[in-house]
PDB file of C-alpha atoms in Angstrom:
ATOM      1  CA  UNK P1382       0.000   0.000   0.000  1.00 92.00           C
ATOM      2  CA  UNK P1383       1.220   3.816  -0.718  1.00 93.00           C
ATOM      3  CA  UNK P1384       1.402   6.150   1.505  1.00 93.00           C
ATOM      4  CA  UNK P1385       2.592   9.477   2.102  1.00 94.00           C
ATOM      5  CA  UNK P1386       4.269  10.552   4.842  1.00 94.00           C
ATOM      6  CA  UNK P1387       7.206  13.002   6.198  1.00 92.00           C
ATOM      7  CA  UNK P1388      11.111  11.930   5.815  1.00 92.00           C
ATOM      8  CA  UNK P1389      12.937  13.955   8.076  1.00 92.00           C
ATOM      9  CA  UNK P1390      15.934  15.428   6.615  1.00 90.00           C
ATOM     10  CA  UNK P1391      17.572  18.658   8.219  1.00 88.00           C
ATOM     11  CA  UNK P1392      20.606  19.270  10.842  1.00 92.00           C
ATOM     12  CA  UNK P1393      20.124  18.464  14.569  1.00 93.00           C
ATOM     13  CA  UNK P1394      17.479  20.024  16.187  1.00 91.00           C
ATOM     14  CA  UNK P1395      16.673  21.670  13.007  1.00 91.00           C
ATOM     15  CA  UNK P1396      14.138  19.680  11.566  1.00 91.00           C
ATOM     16  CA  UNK P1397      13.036  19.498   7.883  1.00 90.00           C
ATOM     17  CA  UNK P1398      10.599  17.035   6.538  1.00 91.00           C
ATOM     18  CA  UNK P1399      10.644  15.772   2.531  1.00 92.00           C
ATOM     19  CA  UNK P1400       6.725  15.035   1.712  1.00 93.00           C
ATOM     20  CA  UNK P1401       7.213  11.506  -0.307  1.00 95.00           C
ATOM     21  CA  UNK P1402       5.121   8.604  -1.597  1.00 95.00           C
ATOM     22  CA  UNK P1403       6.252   5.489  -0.343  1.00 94.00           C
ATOM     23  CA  UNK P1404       5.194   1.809   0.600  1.00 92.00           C
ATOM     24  CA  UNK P1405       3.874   1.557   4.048  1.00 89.00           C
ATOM     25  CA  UNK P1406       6.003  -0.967   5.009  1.00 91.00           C
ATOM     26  CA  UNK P1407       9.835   0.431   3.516  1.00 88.00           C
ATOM     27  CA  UNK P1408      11.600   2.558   5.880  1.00 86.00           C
ATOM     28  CA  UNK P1409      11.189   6.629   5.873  1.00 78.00           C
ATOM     29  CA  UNK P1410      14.585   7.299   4.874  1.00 81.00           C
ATOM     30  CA  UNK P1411      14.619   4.757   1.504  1.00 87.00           C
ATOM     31  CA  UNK P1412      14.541   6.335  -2.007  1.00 90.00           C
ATOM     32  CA  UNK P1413      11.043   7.515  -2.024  1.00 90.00           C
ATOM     33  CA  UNK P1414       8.536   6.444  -5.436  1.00 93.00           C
ATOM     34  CA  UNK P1415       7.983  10.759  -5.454  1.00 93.00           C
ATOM     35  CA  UNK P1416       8.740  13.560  -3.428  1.00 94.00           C
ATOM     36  CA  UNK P1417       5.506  15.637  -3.405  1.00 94.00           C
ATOM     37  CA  UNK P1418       6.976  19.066  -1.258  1.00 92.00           C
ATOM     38  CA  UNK P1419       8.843  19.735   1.593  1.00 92.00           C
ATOM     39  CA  UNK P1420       7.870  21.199   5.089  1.00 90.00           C
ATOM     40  CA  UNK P1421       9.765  23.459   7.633  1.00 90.00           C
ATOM     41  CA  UNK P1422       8.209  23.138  11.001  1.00 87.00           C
ATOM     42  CA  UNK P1423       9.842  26.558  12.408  1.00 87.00           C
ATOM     43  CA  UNK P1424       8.339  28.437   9.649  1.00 84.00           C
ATOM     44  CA  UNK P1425       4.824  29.083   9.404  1.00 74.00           C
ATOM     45  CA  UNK P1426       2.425  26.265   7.964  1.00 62.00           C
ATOM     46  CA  UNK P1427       1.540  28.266   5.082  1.00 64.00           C
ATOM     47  CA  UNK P1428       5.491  27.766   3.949  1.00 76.00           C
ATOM     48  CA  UNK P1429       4.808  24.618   3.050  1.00 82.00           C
ATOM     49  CA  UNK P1430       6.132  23.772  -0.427  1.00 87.00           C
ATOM     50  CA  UNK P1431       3.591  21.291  -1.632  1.00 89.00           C
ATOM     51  CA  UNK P1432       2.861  19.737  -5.473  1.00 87.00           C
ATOM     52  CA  UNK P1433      -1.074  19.580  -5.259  1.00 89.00           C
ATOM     53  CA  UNK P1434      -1.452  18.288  -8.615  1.00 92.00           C
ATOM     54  CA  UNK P1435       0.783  15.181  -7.698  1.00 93.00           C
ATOM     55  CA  UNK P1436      -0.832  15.021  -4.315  1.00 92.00           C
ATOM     56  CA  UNK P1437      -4.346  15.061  -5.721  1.00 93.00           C
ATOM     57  CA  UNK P1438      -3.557  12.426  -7.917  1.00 94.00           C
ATOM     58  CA  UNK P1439      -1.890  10.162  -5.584  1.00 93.00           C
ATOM     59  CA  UNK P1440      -5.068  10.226  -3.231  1.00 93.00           C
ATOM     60  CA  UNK P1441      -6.969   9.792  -5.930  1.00 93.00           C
ATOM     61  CA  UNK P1442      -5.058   6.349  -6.830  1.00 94.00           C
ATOM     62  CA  UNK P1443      -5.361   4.848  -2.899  1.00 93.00           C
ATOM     63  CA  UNK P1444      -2.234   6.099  -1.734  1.00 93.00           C
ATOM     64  CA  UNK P1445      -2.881   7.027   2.459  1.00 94.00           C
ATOM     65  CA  UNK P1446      -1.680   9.908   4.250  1.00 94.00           C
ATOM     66  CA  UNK P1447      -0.241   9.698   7.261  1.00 92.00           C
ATOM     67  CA  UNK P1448      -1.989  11.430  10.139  1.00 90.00           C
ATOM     68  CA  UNK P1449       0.553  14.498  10.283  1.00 90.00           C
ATOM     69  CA  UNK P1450       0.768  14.611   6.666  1.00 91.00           C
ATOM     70  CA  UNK P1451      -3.384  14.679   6.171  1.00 92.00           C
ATOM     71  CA  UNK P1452      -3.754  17.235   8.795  1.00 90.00           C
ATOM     72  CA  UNK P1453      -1.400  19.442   7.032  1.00 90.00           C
ATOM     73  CA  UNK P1454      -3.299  18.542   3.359  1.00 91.00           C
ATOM     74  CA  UNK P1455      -6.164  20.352   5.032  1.00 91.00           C
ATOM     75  CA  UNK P1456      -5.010  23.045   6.267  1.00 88.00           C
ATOM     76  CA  UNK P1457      -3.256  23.854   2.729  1.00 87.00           C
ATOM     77  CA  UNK P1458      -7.043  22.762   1.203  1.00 87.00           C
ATOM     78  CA  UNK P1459      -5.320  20.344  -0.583  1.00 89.00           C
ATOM     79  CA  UNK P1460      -7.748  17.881   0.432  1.00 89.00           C
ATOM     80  CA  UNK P1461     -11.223  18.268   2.461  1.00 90.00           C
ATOM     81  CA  UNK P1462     -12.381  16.247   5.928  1.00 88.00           C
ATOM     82  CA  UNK P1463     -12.047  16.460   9.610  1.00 86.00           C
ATOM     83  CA  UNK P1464      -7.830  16.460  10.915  1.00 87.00           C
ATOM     84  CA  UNK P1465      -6.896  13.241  12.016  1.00 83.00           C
ATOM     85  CA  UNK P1466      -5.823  12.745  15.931  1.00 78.00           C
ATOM     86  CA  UNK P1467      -2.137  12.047  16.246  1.00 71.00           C
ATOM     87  CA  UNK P1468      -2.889  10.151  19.552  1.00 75.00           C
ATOM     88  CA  UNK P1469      -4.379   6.616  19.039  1.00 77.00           C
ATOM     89  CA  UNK P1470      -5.951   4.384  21.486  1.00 82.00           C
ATOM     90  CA  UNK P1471      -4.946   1.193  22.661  1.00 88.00           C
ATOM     91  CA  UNK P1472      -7.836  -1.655  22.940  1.00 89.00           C
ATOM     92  CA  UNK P1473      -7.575  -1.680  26.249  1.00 92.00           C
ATOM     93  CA  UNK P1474      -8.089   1.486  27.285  1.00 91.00           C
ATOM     94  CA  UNK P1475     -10.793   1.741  24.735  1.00 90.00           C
ATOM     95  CA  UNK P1476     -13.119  -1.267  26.527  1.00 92.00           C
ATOM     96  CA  UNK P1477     -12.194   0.854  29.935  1.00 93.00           C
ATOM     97  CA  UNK P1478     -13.923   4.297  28.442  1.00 91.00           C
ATOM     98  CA  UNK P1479     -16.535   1.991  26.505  1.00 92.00           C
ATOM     99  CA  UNK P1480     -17.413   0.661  30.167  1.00 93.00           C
ATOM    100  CA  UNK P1481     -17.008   4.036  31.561  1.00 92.00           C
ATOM    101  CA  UNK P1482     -19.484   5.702  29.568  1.00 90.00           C
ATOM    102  CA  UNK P1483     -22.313   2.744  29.700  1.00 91.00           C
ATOM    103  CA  UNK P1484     -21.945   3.336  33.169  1.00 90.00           C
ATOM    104  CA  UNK P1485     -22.319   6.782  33.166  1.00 88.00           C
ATOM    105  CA  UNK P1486     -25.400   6.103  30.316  1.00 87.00           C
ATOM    106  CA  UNK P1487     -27.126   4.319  33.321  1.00 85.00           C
ATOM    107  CA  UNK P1488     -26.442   6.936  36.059  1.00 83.00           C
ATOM    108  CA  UNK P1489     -28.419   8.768  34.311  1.00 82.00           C
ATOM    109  CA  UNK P1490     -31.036   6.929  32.591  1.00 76.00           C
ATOM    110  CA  UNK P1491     -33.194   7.007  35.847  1.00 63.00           C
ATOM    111  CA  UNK P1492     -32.939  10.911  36.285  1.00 56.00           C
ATOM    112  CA  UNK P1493     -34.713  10.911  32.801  1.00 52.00           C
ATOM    113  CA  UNK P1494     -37.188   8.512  33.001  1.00 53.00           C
ATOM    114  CA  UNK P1495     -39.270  10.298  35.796  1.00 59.00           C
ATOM    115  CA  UNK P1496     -39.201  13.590  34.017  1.00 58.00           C
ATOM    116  CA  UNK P1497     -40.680  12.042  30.631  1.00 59.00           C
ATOM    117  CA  UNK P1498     -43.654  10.083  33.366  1.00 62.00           C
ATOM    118  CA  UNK P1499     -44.474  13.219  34.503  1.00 61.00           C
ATOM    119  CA  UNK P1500     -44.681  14.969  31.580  1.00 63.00           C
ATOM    120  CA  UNK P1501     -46.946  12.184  30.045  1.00 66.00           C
ATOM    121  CA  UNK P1502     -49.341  12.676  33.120  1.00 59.00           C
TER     122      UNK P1502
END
């Protein structure tokens, strides 16, 4: 699968990212299929050097942006959506807030169920 993501390039803590299409499974730093811009994080996000065009069409063949690399596709309006959260979560902890919140769904459940009764009567 394609997908494009950031290759950092740049001195030590001055970072500079390459934009490339890759496979999902090769490592960052491999020759890249395309380079497709170049980002400076210390610079504004507008200074983003992107090729749309080859972006566009990329997308529009399967290839998957990465989270980072999405978020900053829509904030260019190279492509349109909701940003991606960087933060993922593990299945654990997801059961644990699934189980929190059907809890919480019956705390308050009962509070509601009067209210409608009397409003019936």
């Amino acid at each position: 699968m394609l997908t494009i993501r950031f290759s950092r390039t740049g001195k030590k803590k001055q970072p500079y990212y390459r934009i490339v299409l890759q496979e999902s499974n090769r490592d960052p730093w491999s020759p890249a299929i395309e380079v497709l811009g170049n980002y400076n994080p210390r610079l504004e996000k507008t200074d983003a050097v992107l090729e749309e065009e080859r972006i566009k069409y990329w997308l529009s063949q399967g290839a998957q942006p990465s989270a980072t690399a999405r978020n900053l596709f829509i904030d260019r309006g190279v492509m349109q959506g909701e940003k991606m959260r960087k933060v993922t979560i593990t299945a654990a902890r997801a059961k644990k807030l699934a189980a929190a919140k059907a809890e919480l769904a019956k705390k308050n459940a009962p509070k509601e169920a009067p209210a409608a009764e009397a409003a019936q009567a």
